[in-house]
Short mmCIF file of C-alpha atoms in Angstrom, two decimals:
data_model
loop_
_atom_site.label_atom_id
_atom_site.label_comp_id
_atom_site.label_asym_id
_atom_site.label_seq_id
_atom_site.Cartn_x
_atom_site.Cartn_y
_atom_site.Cartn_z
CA UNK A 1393 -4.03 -28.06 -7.99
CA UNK A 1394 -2.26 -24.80 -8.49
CA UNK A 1395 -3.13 -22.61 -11.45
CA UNK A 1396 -0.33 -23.46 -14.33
CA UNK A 1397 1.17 -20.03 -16.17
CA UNK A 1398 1.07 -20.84 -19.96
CA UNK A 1399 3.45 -18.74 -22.05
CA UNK A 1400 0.57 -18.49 -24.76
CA UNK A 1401 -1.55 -16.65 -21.92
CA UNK A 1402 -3.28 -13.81 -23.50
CA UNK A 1403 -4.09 -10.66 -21.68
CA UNK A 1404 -6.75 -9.03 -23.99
CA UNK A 1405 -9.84 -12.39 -23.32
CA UNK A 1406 -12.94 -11.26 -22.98
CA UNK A 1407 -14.62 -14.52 -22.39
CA UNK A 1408 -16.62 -15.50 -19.06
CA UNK A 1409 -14.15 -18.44 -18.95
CA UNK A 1410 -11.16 -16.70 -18.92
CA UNK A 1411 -11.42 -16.32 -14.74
CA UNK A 1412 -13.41 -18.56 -12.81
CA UNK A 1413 -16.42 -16.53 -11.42
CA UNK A 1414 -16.30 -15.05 -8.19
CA UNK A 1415 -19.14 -14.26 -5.75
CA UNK A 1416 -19.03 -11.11 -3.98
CA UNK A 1417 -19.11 -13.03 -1.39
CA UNK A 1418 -16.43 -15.26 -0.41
CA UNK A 1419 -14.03 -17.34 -2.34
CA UNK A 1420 -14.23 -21.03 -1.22
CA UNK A 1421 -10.72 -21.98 0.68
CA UNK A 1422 -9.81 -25.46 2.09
CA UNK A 1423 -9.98 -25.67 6.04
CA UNK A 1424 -7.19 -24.52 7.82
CA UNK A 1425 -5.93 -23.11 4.29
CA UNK A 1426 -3.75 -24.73 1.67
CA UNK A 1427 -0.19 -24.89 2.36
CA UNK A 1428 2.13 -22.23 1.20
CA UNK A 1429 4.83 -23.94 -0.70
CA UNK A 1430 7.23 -20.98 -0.12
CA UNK A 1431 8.76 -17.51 -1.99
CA UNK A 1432 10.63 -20.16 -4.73
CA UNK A 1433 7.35 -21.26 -6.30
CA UNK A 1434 5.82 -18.26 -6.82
CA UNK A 1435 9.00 -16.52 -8.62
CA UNK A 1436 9.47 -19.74 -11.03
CA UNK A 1437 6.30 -18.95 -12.58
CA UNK A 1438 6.91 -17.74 -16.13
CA UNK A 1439 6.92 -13.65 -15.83
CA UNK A 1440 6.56 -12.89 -11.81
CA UNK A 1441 9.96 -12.08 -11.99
CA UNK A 1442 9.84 -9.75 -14.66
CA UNK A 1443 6.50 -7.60 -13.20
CA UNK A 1444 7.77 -8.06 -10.26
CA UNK A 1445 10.96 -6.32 -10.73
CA UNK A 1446 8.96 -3.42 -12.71
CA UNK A 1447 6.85 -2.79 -10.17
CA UNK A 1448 9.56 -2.68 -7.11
CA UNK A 1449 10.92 -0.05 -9.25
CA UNK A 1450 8.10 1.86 -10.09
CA UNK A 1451 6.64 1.55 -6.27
CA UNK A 1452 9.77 2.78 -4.43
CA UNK A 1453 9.30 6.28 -5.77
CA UNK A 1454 6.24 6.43 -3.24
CA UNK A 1455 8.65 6.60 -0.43
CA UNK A 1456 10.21 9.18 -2.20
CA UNK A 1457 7.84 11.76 -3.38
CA UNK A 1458 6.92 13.77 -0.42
CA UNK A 1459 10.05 14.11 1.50
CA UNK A 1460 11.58 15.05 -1.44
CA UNK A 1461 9.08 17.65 -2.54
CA UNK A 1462 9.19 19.03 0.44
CA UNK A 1463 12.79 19.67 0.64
CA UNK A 1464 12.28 21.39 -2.74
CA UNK A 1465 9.62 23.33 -1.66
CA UNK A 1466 10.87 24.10 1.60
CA UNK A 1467 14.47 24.96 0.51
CA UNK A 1468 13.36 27.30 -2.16
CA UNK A 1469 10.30 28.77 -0.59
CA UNK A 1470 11.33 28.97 2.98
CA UNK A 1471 8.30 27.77 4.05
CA UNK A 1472 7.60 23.98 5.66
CA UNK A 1473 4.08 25.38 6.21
CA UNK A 1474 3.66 25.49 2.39
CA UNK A 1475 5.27 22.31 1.83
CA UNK A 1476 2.99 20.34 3.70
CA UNK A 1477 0.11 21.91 2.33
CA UNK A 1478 1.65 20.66 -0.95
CA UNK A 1479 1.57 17.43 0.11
CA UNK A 1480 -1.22 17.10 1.80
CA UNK A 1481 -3.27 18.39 -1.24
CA UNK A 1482 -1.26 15.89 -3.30
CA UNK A 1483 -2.56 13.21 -0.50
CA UNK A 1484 -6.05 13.68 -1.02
CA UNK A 1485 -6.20 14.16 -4.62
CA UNK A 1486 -4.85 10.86 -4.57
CA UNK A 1487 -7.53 9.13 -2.69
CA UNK A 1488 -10.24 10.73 -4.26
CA UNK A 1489 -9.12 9.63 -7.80
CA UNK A 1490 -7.57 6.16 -6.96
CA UNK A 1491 -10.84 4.49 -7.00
CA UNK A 1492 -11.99 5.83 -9.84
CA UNK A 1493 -8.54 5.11 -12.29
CA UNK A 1494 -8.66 1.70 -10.30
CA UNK A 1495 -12.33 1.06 -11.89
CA UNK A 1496 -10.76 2.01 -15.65
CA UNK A 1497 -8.00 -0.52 -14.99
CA UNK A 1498 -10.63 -3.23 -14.29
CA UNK A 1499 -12.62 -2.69 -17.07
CA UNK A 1500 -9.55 -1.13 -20.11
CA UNK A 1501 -6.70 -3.68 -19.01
CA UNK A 1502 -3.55 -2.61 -16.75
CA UNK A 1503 -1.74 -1.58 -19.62
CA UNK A 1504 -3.68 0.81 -21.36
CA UNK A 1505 -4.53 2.52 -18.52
CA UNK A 1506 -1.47 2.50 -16.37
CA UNK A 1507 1.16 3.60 -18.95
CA UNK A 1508 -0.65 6.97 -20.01
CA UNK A 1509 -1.77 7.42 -15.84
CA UNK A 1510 1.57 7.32 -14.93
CA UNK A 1511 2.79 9.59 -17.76
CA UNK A 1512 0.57 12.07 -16.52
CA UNK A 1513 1.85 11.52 -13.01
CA UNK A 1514 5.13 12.07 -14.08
CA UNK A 1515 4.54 15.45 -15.80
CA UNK A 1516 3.10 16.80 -12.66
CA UNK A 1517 5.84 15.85 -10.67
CA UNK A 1518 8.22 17.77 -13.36
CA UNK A 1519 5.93 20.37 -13.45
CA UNK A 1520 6.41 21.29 -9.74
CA UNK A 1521 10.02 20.70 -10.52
CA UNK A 1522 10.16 23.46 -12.90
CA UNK A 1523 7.71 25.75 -11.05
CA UNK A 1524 9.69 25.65 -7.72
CA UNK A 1525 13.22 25.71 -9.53
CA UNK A 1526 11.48 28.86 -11.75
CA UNK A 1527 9.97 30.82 -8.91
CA UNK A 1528 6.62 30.09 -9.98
CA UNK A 1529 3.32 31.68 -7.71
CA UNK A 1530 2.25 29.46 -5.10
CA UNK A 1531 -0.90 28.20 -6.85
CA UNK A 1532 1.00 26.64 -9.46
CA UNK A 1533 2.75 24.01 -6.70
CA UNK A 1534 -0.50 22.54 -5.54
CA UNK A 1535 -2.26 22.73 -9.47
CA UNK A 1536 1.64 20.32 -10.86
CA UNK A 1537 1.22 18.30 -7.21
CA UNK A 1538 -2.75 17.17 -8.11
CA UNK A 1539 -1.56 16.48 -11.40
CA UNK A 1540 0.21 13.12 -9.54
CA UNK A 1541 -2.87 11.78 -8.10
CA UNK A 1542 -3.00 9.92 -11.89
CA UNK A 1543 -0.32 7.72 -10.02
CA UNK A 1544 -1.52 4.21 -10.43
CA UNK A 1545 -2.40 2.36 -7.39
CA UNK A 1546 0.82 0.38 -8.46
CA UNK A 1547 0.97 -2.11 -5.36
CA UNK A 1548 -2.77 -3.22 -6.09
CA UNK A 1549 -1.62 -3.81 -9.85
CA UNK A 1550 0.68 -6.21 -8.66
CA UNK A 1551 -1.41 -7.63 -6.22
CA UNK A 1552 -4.32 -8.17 -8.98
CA UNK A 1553 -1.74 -10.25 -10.70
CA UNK A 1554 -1.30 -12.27 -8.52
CA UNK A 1555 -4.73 -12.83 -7.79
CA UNK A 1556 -5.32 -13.78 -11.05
CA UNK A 1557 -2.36 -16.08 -11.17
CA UNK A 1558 -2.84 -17.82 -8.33
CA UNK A 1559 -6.80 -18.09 -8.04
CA UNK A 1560 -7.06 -21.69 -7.35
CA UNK A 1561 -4.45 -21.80 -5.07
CA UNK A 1562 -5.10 -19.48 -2.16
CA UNK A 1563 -1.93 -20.72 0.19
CA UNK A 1564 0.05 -19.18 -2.64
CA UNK A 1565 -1.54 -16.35 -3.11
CA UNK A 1566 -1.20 -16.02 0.45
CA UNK A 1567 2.30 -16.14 0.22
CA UNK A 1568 2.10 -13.32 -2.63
CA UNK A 1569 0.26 -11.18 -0.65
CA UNK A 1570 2.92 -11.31 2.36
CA UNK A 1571 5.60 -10.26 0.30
CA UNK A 1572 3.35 -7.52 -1.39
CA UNK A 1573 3.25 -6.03 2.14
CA UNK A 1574 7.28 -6.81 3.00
CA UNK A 1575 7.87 -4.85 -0.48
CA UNK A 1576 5.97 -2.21 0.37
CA UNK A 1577 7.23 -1.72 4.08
CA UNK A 1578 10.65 -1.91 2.16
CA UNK A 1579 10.09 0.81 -0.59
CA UNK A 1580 8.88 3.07 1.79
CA UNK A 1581 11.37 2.36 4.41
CA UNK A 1582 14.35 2.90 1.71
CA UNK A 1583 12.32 5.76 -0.41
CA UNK A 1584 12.59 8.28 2.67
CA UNK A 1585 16.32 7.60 2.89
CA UNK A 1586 16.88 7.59 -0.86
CA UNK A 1587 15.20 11.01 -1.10
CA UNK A 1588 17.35 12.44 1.73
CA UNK A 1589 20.59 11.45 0.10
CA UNK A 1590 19.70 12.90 -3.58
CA UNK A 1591 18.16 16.31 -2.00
CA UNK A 1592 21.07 16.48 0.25
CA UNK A 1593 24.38 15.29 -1.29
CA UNK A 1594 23.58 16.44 -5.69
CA UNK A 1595 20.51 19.22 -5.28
CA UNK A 1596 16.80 19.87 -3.84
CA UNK A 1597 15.37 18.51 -6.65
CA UNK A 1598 17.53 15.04 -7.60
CA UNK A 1599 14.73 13.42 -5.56
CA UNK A 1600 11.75 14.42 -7.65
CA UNK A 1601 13.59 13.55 -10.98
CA UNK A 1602 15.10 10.28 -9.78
CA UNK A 1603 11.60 9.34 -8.51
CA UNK A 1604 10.11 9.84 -11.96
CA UNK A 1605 12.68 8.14 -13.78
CA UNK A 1606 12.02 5.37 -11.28
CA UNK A 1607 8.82 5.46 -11.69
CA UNK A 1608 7.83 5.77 -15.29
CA UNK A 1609 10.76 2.98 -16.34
CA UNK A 1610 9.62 0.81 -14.10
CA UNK A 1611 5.83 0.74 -14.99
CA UNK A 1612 6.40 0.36 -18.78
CA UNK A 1613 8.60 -2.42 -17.94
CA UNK A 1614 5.84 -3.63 -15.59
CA UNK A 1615 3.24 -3.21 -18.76
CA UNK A 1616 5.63 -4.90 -20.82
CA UNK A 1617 5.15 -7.98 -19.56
CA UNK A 1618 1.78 -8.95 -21.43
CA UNK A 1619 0.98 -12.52 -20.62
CA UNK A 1620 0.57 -12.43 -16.83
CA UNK A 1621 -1.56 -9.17 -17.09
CA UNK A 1622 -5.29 -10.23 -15.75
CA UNK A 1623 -7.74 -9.80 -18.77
CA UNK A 1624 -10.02 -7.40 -19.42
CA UNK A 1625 -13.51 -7.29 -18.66
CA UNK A 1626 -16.48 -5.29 -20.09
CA UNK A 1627 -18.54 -2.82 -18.04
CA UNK A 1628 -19.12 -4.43 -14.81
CA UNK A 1629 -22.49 -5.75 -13.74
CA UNK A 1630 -21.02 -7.10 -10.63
CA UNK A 1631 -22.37 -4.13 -7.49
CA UNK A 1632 -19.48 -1.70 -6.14
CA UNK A 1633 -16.79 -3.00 -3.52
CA UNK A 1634 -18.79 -0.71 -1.51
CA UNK A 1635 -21.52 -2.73 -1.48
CA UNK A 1636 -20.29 -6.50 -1.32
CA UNK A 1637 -20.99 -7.85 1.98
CA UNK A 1638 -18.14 -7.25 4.52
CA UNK A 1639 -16.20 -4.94 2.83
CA UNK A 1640 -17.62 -1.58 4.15
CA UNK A 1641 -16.62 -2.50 7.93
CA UNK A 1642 -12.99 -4.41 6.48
CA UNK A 1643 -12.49 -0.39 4.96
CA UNK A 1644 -13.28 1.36 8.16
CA UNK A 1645 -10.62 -0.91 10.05
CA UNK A 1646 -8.17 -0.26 7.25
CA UNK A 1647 -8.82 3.61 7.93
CA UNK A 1648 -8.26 3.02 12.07
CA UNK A 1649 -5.50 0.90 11.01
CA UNK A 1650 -3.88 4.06 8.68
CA UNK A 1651 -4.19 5.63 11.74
CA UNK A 1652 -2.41 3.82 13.62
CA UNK A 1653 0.91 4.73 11.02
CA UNK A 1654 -0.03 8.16 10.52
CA UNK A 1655 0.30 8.98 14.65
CA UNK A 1656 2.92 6.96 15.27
CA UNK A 1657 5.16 8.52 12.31
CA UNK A 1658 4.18 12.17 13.71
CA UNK A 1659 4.78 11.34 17.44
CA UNK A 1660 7.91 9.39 16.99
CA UNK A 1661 9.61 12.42 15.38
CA UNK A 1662 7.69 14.75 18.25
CA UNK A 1663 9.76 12.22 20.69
CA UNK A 1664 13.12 12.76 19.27
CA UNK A 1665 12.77 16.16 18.80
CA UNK A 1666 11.81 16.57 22.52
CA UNK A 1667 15.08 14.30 23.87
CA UNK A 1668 16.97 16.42 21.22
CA UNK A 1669 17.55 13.90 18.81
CA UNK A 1670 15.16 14.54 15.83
CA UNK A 1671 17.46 13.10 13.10
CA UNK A 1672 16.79 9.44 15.26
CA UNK A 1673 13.55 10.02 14.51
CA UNK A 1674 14.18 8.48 11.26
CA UNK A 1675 16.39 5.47 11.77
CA UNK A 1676 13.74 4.41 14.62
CA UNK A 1677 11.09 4.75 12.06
CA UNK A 1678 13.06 2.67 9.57
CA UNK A 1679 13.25 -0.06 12.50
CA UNK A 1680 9.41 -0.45 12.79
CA UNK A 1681 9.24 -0.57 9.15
CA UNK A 1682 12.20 -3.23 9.07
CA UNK A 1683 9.89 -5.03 11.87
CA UNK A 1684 6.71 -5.58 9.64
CA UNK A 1685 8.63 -6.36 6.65
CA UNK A 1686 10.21 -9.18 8.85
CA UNK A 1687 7.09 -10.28 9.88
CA UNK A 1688 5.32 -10.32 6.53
CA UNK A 1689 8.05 -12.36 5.03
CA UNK A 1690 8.01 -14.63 7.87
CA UNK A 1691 4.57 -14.83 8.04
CA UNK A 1692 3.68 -15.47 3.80
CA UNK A 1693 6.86 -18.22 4.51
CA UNK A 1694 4.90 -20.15 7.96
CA UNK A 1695 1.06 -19.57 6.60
CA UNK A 1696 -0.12 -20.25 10.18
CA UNK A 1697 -2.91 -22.55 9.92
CA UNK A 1698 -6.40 -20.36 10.69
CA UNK A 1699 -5.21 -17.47 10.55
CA UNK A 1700 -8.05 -14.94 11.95
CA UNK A 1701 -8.74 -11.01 11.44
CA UNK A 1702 -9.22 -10.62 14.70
CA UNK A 1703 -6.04 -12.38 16.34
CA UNK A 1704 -3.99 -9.94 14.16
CA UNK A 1705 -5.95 -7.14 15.02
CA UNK A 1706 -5.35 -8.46 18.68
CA UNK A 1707 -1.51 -8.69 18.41
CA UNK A 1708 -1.76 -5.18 16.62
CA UNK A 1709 -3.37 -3.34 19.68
CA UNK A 1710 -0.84 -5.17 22.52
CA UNK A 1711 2.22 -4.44 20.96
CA UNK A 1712 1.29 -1.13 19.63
CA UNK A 1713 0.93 -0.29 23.50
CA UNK A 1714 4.98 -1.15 23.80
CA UNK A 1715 6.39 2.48 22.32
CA UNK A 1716 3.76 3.91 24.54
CA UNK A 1717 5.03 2.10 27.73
CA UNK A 1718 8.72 2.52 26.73
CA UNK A 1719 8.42 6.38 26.38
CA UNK A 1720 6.36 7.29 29.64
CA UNK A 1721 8.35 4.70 31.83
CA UNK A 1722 12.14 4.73 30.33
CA UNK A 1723 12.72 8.06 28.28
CA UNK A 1724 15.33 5.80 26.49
CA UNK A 1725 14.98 6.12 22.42
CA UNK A 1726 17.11 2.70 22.46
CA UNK A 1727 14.39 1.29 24.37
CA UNK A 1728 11.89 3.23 22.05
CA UNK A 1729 13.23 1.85 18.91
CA UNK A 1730 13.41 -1.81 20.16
CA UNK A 1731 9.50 -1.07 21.40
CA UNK A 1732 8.85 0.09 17.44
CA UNK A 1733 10.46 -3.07 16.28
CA UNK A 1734 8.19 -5.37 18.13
CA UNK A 1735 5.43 -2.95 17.17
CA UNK A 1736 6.06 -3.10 13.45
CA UNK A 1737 5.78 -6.99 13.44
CA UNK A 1738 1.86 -6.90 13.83
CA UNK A 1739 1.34 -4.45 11.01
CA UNK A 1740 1.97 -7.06 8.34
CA UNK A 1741 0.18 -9.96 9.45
CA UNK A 1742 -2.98 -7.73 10.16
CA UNK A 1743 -2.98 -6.37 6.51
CA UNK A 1744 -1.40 -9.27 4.43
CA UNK A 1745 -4.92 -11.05 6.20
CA UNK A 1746 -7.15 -8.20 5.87
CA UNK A 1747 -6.34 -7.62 1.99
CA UNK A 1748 -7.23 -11.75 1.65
CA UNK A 1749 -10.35 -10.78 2.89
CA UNK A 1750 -11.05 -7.70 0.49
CA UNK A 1751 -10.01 -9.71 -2.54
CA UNK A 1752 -12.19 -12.80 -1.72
CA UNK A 1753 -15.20 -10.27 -0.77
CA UNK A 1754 -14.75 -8.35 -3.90
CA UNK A 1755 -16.01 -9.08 -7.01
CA UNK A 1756 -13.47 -10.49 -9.52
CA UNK A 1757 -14.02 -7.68 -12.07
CA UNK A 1758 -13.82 -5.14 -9.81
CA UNK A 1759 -10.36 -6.23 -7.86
CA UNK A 1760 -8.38 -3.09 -8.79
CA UNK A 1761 -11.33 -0.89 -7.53
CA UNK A 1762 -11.82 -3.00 -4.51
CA UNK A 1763 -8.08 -2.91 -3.48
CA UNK A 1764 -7.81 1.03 -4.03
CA UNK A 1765 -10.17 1.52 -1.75
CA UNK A 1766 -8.37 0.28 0.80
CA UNK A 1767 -5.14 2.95 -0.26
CA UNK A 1768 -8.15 5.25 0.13
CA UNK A 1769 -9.20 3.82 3.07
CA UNK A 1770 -5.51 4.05 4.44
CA UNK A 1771 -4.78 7.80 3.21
CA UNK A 1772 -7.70 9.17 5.01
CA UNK A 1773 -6.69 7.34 8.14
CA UNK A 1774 -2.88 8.45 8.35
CA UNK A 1775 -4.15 11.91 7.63
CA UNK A 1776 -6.19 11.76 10.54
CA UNK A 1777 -3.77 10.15 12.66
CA UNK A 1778 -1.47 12.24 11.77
CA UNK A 1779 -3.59 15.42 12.65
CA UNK A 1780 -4.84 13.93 15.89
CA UNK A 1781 -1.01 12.74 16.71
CA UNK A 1782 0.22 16.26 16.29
CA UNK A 1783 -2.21 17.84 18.41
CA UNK A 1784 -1.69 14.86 21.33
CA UNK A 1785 2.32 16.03 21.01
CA UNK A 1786 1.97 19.89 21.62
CA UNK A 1787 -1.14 19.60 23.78
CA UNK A 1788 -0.41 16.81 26.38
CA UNK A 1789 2.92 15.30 25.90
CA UNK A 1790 5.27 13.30 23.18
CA UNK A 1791 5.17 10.79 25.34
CA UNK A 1792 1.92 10.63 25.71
CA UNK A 1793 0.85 11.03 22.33
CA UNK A 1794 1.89 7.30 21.41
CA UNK A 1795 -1.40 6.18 23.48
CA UNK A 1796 -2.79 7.30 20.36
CA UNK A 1797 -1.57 5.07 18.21
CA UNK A 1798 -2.51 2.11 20.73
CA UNK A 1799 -6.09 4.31 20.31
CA UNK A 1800 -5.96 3.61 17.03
CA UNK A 1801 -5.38 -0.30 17.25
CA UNK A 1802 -7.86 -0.54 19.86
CA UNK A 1803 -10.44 0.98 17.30
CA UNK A 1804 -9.63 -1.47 14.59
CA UNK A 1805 -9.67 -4.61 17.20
CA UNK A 1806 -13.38 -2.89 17.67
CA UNK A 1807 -13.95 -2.48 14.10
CA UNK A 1808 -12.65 -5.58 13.23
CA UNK A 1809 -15.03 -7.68 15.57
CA UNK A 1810 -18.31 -5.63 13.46
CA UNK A 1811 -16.80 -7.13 10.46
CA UNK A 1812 -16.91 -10.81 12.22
CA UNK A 1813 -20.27 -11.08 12.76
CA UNK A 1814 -21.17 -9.03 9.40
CA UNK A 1815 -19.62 -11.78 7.47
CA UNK A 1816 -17.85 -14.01 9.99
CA UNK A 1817 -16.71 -16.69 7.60
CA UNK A 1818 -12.93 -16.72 7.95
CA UNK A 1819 -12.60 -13.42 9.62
#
């Protein structure tokens, strides 16, 4: 039977009772997988709606952040060059710190440590306001920019929610996790295009200020809602995510999988620079994005019965050979962007099933640290896809480039058959 939400739910218990233990191991599921009972269930459980809504708020400022700093940057400074570095510092900063804020969050409570992280977060991001709109030396951009690496890992906050919320019913939680992956294809397909308007139709920096309004109102409203927060626990004795069987070879395919997005964003906008058309570059974009949150949402509604790592990871590397094939054989971007549609439809499924796997294979007091690193696993792949993307554009060709992408997919199909036999049960 599904786990009941009690309005007397208390987010502060300390007790071993208070969530059934977990193994490191693997969480035991029916065959085939209990039967999703659809979007309608999960939202008329007493305070989704609310933490839901604060966290859609709070996460679509992460679509926003770096297009609009560097319009700031680059429109005061001059310099794209500098703007990226910016960014990029910004990037890493966050991956380095997410596991560690993730581990306070398991063992302090979301609320006391997300509030004051993202209040820190939120200073940087006006301090680089102020130091850009001041004319302050270039140090001071990337010192305000690391500052926002205190971001919360706010999509794993909501997905540790639900994990709690849902623990004895894993065909809902699997329809959770599906639209955790829709809403974040959707925040950062609408962030991008948010932060273009603001920078481009009020001034550079109505991005970066909208973006922390966003984002520090919608995490205290997110924190406000007290009875659905998981509870605390005390110091873990439970080993590292690192450590629990599977997980290590589940992060490396997340990694080859953030590949996969970080080339194909670089060599899409190589593309449509090359046919002339760089502002495309963003609408087809949009499209693939628009494609996997389809798919998630389909594919949380349908909970196909069996669903295996590997079959996604299968899907992922054919159709992520489509943009490829449409841009050395056509040359059409309308043909492109329908190729990036059908593309963006495996990107869902493979994660929505991957992230089932981290949370059963992670200890239950260590879920936040578990699920941020897989954001860390993600950043350092899209920064290397990105890097190896770039040089495939200028060296060989943009149409060439998108074989690395299909590289990329190819690598987690690889990766993802190592973490089959490593722990093959429902992989």
């Amino acid at each position: 039977m599904p786990h009941q939400i009690t309005q007397d739910a208390r987010p502060h218990r300390t007790t071993q009772d208070a969530v059934p233990h977990r193994s490191g191991t693997e969480r035991r599921t029916p065959n085939g997988g209990a039967p999703a009972r659809g979007y309608r269930h999960l939202f008329s459980l007493p305070g989704t709606r609310a933490f839901t809504l604060g966290n859609l708020l709070a996460r679509l400022p992460m679509g926003m952040f770096s297009v609009s700093a560097v319009v700031m940057i680059a429109g005061a400074r001059g310099a794209y060059s500098l703007a990226g570095a910016v960014t990029a510092t910004g990037l890493a900063a966050t991956a380095l710190a997410g596991p560690w804020l993730a581990r306070l969050v398991d063992r302090h409570g979301q609320a006391r440590v997300a509030v004051p992280a993202t209040f820190a977060s939120v200073l940087g991001s006006l301090a680089l306001l102020l130091c850009v709109h001041c004319g302050a030396p270039d140090w001071t951009l990337f010192a305000a920019y690391t500052a926002t690496a205190a971001t919360p890992n706010i999509g794993g906050l909501s997905r540790a929610r639900w994990a709690h919320l849902l623990r004895d019913d894993p065909g809902a939680l699997h329809t959770a996790n599906s639209f955790e992956q829709a809403a974040d294809e959707l925040c950062f397909m609408l962030g991008p295009v948010l932060a273009s308007f603001l920078t481009g139709a009020f001034f550079p920096e109505a991005g970066t200020l909208t973006g922390a309004v966003l984002l520090l109102g919608g995490m205290l409203l997110f924190a406000a809602q007290r009875a659905t927060e998981p509870p605390r626990r005390a110091r873990s004795k439970a080993p590292s995510p690192l450590r629990s069987p599977g997980v290590p070879p589940l992060l490396v395919c997340f990694t080859a999988t953030g590949a996969v997005f970080g080339a194909m964003e670089v060599v899409t906008i190589a593309y449509a620079d090359a046919q002339g058309h760089r502002a495309a570059a963003g609408a087809m974009l949009a499209l693939q994005a628009a494609g996997s949150c389809a798919a998630g949402l389909g594919y949380g509604a349908l909970r196909p019965a069996g669903p295996q790592l590997s079959r996604c990871l299968a899907g992922m590397a054919g159709l992520m050979t489509l943009p490829w094939l449409a841009a050395m054989t056509t040359g059409s971007l309308v043909v492109l962007a329908v190729a990036l549609l059908a593309a963006g439809m495996a990107t869902a499924p493979t994660m929505v099933t991957a992230m089932n796997l981290v949370q059963r294979r992670t200890p239950a007091d260590r879920l936040n640290e578990g699920m941020s690193l897989v954001v860390t696993g993600l950043l350092a792949g899209i920064a290397c896809g990105s890097a190896v993307g770039g040089w495939a554009a200028e060296r060989l060709s943009p149409a060439s480039a998108f074989a690395v992408p299909a590289a990329a997919a190819v690598a987690a199909l690889l990766i993802g058959s190592t973490t089959r036999s490593v722990c093959p049960a429902r992989a």
